[in-house]
Amino acid sequence: MNFCKALLTALISGASTILAPSAFAAEMSSALADQLPDRTDPPVNWPAILMFLMFVALTLAITFWAARRTKTASDFYTAGRGITGLQNGLAIAGDYMSAASFLGIVALVYTNGFYGLIYSVGWLAGWPVMLFLFAERLRNLGKFTYVDVISYRLQPGPVRAMAAIGSLMVILWYLIAQAVGAGQLLNSLLPQLTYWQAVVLVGGLITTYVTFGGMRATTWVQIVKAVLLLFGASAMALAVLIHSGFSLERLFAEAIAIHPQHQAIMTSVEPFGSQAHPLDAVSLGITLMFGTIGLPHILMRFFTVTDAKAARKSVLYSTCFIGYFYLLTFIIGFGAIAMVAVNPAYLADMAGGLALKGGNNMPALYLADALGGDLFFGFIAAVAFATILAVVSGLTLAGASAIAHDLYVNVFKNGQATEEEEVKASKLASVALGGLSVVLALVFQHQNVAYIVAVTFSIAACSNFPILALALFWRGLSTRGALIGGYAGILGSVGLLILGPTVWTDVLGLGPALFPFDYPTLFVLPLVFLLAWLASVTDDSAVAEQERAAFEAQLIRSETGLGAER
């Protein structure tokens, strides 16, 4: 019971509500007041605790191994560029397949039927773009972070400062949501710990992984977590298929017959009823697709492989793993309708409907319980916690690189810092970010932070993605254009998210939203491109002409890899 409540809190804290619309976020927030189903579990879920302790022991052993091999800045940021395409593909998949992807999509399919598929397709759609347009060029041009790419031919000081601010905004908001969820989850796994003690323990684990092991430890933690998550999801999907006689047609027919709004499942084109606006759905798709390409901790992984060929392979592998995983979530979602929605032990309203005790974001966990009892329930719950822990490690490392490499070394020290100073600054930044995540997790403990992940993807899509695309593919981009466009993306996305329904109405309670849509990407992203173009074409300074002339050399290096870091 305690364990279920912690997982529910983790979901509400942002770990499982990627881009949740305001109505869904409000439903999840109110779910905390509901009673969970009567279970005969002991107060402490020992299977989950044992699996969690095994994961922690394994990852600490990986960190110890990696620490002995982390000596230089290249070791710390990129694992010495020695990660293979397959390893990096698994690590990227581990970064991307969060508890949000697993638990959140299953909940959406359970609640909304076929419409949940738009989330699976939306998150996957960005990866072919990454494969064919960005992966190779990023690897050839960058050194440690994607900011290296943006500032390759532009004025490094102001451009790095702008890009680092955008990166830190994305990372910080993502970090808050994950830290709160992990703290609540561990707090319930170990009832003897108070919430603040659980948060401190989580922060200590994250800081240990990143500070001592760097990218090598973070990569292998992600690989272990990805394998566990793929195995757990595969086992659940296989059990569901066995239940349906390996017939998807039978599974879908059974789920449709059970679902109280089966006609809506078949015909609805709106995600959350008649209140949803079609422009929100379009903006959601754009956010999911282009937000992926702007996530700093994902982009950073392309600099860990040996060359551009390995970068392409890593995206190919990760796309396959992620695509396979999202197909499984769809099967699991319909399995939850067929097996959870008919079990009175899980339902909040015995008169009918899909509402679950504890909220409708619990179907994946309840399905695990229905399929395998306490042992399988504990395994899936432990995997969910491992997922959060691994994602936060990647975020912390990306944040440390933005602070140390992009700001401290290349802005404040004008590139004059030694490698030892840079590594030391990165480790101090990791400790600071770990401590900050603990403080913020304590501050946000009782608040609904479901909208925070929406902030993450929207900022990434509106600020990081357009400037990265223009820097790589448009000769005319100048420093002035990059700065005006980048800051417009940061301020516009954050500002409209605050004025939108999720924050203004549901979180702050200030009445009708001043901006009527949940996702501002559809409106802010074109504006960023327009402002960056206008500011660049009207810039006739000598510096801008030099930046345009330097595009040819950048293009050759990005296409051929001549001069790329090895």
Tab-separated table of N, CA and C in Angstrom, residues 14-15 18 55 91-101 171 174-175 177-179 206 209-210 218 221-222 225-226 229 295 297-298 301 383-399 453 456-457:
chain	number	residue	atom	x	y	z
A	14	GLY	N	5.931	14.301	-11.683
A	14	GLY	CA	6.490	14.576	-13.003
A	14	GLY	C	7.222	13.420	-13.603
A	15	ALA	N	7.402	12.319	-12.841
A	15	ALA	CA	8.162	11.206	-13.374
A	15	ALA	C	7.400	10.432	-14.411
A	18	ILE	N	4.876	13.058	-18.797
A	18	ILE	CA	5.499	13.867	-19.841
A	18	ILE	C	4.420	14.583	-20.621
A	55	PHE	N	20.246	-3.308	-7.476
A	55	PHE	CA	20.560	-2.309	-8.497
A	55	PHE	C	21.560	-1.283	-7.975
A	91	ALA	N	22.354	3.178	-24.136
A	91	ALA	CA	22.398	4.264	-23.157
A	91	ALA	C	21.435	5.384	-23.541
A	92	ILE	N	21.364	5.717	-24.838
A	92	ILE	CA	20.414	6.741	-25.280
A	92	ILE	C	18.988	6.281	-25.009
A	93	ALA	N	18.713	5.006	-25.327
A	93	ALA	CA	17.391	4.467	-25.044
A	93	ALA	C	17.093	4.525	-23.549
A	94	GLY	N	18.108	4.228	-22.714
A	94	GLY	CA	17.923	4.324	-21.277
A	94	GLY	C	17.633	5.739	-20.824
A	95	ASP	N	18.296	6.723	-21.449
A	95	ASP	CA	18.026	8.119	-21.133
A	95	ASP	C	16.599	8.506	-21.500
A	96	TYR	N	16.108	7.960	-22.600
A	96	TYR	CA	14.833	8.398	-23.150
A	96	TYR	C	13.646	7.617	-22.602
A	97	MET	N	13.852	6.326	-22.328
A	97	MET	CA	12.749	5.485	-21.837
A	97	MET	C	12.630	5.656	-20.328
A	98	SER	N	12.051	6.740	-19.924
A	98	SER	CA	11.931	7.032	-18.503
A	98	SER	C	10.709	6.340	-17.926
A	99	ALA	N	10.541	6.486	-16.612
A	99	ALA	CA	9.325	5.979	-15.988
A	99	ALA	C	8.104	6.662	-16.577
A	100	ALA	N	8.294	7.904	-17.055
A	100	ALA	CA	7.203	8.614	-17.702
A	100	ALA	C	6.735	7.875	-18.942
A	101	SER	N	7.695	7.417	-19.752
A	101	SER	CA	7.341	6.706	-20.970
A	101	SER	C	6.587	5.426	-20.651
A	171	ILE	N	17.334	21.291	-17.950
A	171	ILE	CA	17.844	20.290	-17.005
A	171	ILE	C	17.277	20.510	-15.607
A	174	TYR	N	13.577	19.527	-15.305
A	174	TYR	CA	13.484	18.068	-15.405
A	174	TYR	C	13.998	17.419	-14.113
A	175	LEU	N	15.067	17.996	-13.569
A	175	LEU	CA	15.691	17.446	-12.367
A	175	LEU	C	14.760	17.534	-11.165
A	177	ALA	N	11.437	17.471	-11.072
A	177	ALA	CA	10.384	16.468	-11.161
A	177	ALA	C	10.908	15.079	-10.818
A	178	GLN	N	12.061	14.722	-11.379
A	178	GLN	CA	12.605	13.390	-11.145
A	178	GLN	C	13.030	13.214	-9.691
A	179	ALA	N	13.627	14.249	-9.093
A	179	ALA	CA	14.104	14.135	-7.714
A	179	ALA	C	12.944	13.982	-6.737
A	206	ILE	N	23.110	9.904	-6.759
A	206	ILE	CA	23.286	10.579	-8.048
A	206	ILE	C	24.641	11.284	-8.099
A	209	TYR	N	27.519	8.788	-8.552
A	209	TYR	CA	27.636	8.275	-9.918
A	209	TYR	C	28.386	9.257	-10.813
A	210	VAL	N	27.943	10.514	-10.768
A	210	VAL	CA	28.451	11.501	-11.718
A	210	VAL	C	29.829	12.012	-11.318
A	218	THR	N	27.856	6.802	-15.868
A	218	THR	CA	26.491	7.150	-16.243
A	218	THR	C	26.011	6.308	-17.418
A	221	VAL	N	25.283	2.725	-16.212
A	221	VAL	CA	24.063	2.725	-15.400
A	221	VAL	C	22.839	2.768	-16.315
A	222	GLN	N	22.909	3.598	-17.354
A	222	GLN	CA	21.806	3.682	-18.303
A	222	GLN	C	21.618	2.369	-19.053
A	225	LYS	N	19.932	-0.145	-16.755
A	225	LYS	CA	18.526	0.238	-16.582
A	225	LYS	C	17.708	-0.030	-17.831
A	226	ALA	N	18.275	0.250	-19.024
A	226	ALA	CA	17.551	0.006	-20.267
A	226	ALA	C	17.253	-1.481	-20.449
A	229	LEU	N	14.459	-2.438	-18.049
A	229	LEU	CA	13.164	-1.913	-18.461
A	229	LEU	C	12.629	-2.651	-19.683
A	295	LEU	N	17.060	18.147	-26.295
A	295	LEU	CA	17.387	17.754	-24.920
A	295	LEU	C	18.903	17.651	-24.750
A	297	HIS	N	20.933	16.376	-22.446
A	297	HIS	CA	21.524	15.120	-21.983
A	297	HIS	C	21.438	14.034	-23.052
A	298	ILE	N	20.518	14.181	-24.020
A	298	ILE	CA	20.481	13.259	-25.153
A	298	ILE	C	21.559	13.639	-26.175
A	301	ARG	N	25.286	12.624	-25.683
A	301	ARG	CA	25.720	11.241	-25.887
A	301	ARG	C	26.383	11.013	-27.244
A	383	VAL	N	12.259	-1.389	-11.000
A	383	VAL	CA	12.721	-0.910	-12.303
A	383	VAL	C	12.305	0.542	-12.508
A	384	ALA	N	11.101	0.896	-12.069
A	384	ALA	CA	10.653	2.285	-12.181
A	384	ALA	C	11.568	3.217	-11.396
A	385	PHE	N	11.962	2.788	-10.187
A	385	PHE	CA	12.876	3.628	-9.410
A	385	PHE	C	14.256	3.697	-10.079
A	386	ALA	N	14.748	2.560	-10.570
A	386	ALA	CA	16.036	2.556	-11.265
A	386	ALA	C	16.001	3.471	-12.464
A	387	THR	N	14.864	3.521	-13.136
A	387	THR	CA	14.694	4.395	-14.286
A	387	THR	C	14.869	5.850	-13.889
A	388	ILE	N	14.204	6.253	-12.820
A	388	ILE	CA	14.303	7.636	-12.360
A	388	ILE	C	15.747	7.969	-11.982
A	389	LEU	N	16.388	7.062	-11.251
A	389	LEU	CA	17.750	7.301	-10.782
A	389	LEU	C	18.718	7.459	-11.950
A	390	ALA	N	18.563	6.621	-12.977
A	390	ALA	CA	19.464	6.695	-14.125
A	390	ALA	C	19.252	7.972	-14.917
A	391	VAL	N	17.986	8.360	-15.102
A	391	VAL	CA	17.701	9.589	-15.853
A	391	VAL	C	18.283	10.800	-15.137
A	392	VAL	N	18.135	10.845	-13.819
A	392	VAL	CA	18.659	11.988	-13.062
A	392	VAL	C	20.182	12.039	-13.150
A	393	SER	N	20.844	10.891	-13.195
A	393	SER	CA	22.301	10.879	-13.348
A	393	SER	C	22.713	11.528	-14.663
A	394	GLY	N	22.011	11.170	-15.749
A	394	GLY	CA	22.311	11.783	-17.035
A	394	GLY	C	22.058	13.281	-17.043
A	395	LEU	N	20.977	13.694	-16.399
A	395	LEU	CA	20.674	15.120	-16.326
A	395	LEU	C	21.736	15.875	-15.534
A	396	THR	N	22.173	15.294	-14.415
A	396	THR	CA	23.181	15.958	-13.591
A	396	THR	C	24.486	16.136	-14.354
A	397	LEU	N	24.897	15.112	-15.092
A	397	LEU	CA	26.130	15.218	-15.863
A	397	LEU	C	26.009	16.285	-16.940
A	398	ALA	N	24.861	16.332	-17.620
A	398	ALA	CA	24.662	17.365	-18.647
A	398	ALA	C	24.674	18.760	-18.025
A	399	GLY	N	24.069	18.900	-16.847
A	399	GLY	CA	24.100	20.193	-16.175
A	399	GLY	C	25.492	20.585	-15.736
A	453	VAL	N	7.659	18.771	-16.557
A	453	VAL	CA	8.222	18.054	-17.693
A	453	VAL	C	7.760	18.672	-18.997
A	456	THR	N	10.061	21.318	-19.695
A	456	THR	CA	11.318	20.781	-20.206
A	456	THR	C	11.283	20.612	-21.718
A	457	PHE	N	10.304	19.881	-22.217
A	457	PHE	CA	10.240	19.613	-23.651
A	457	PHE	C	9.937	20.883	-24.447
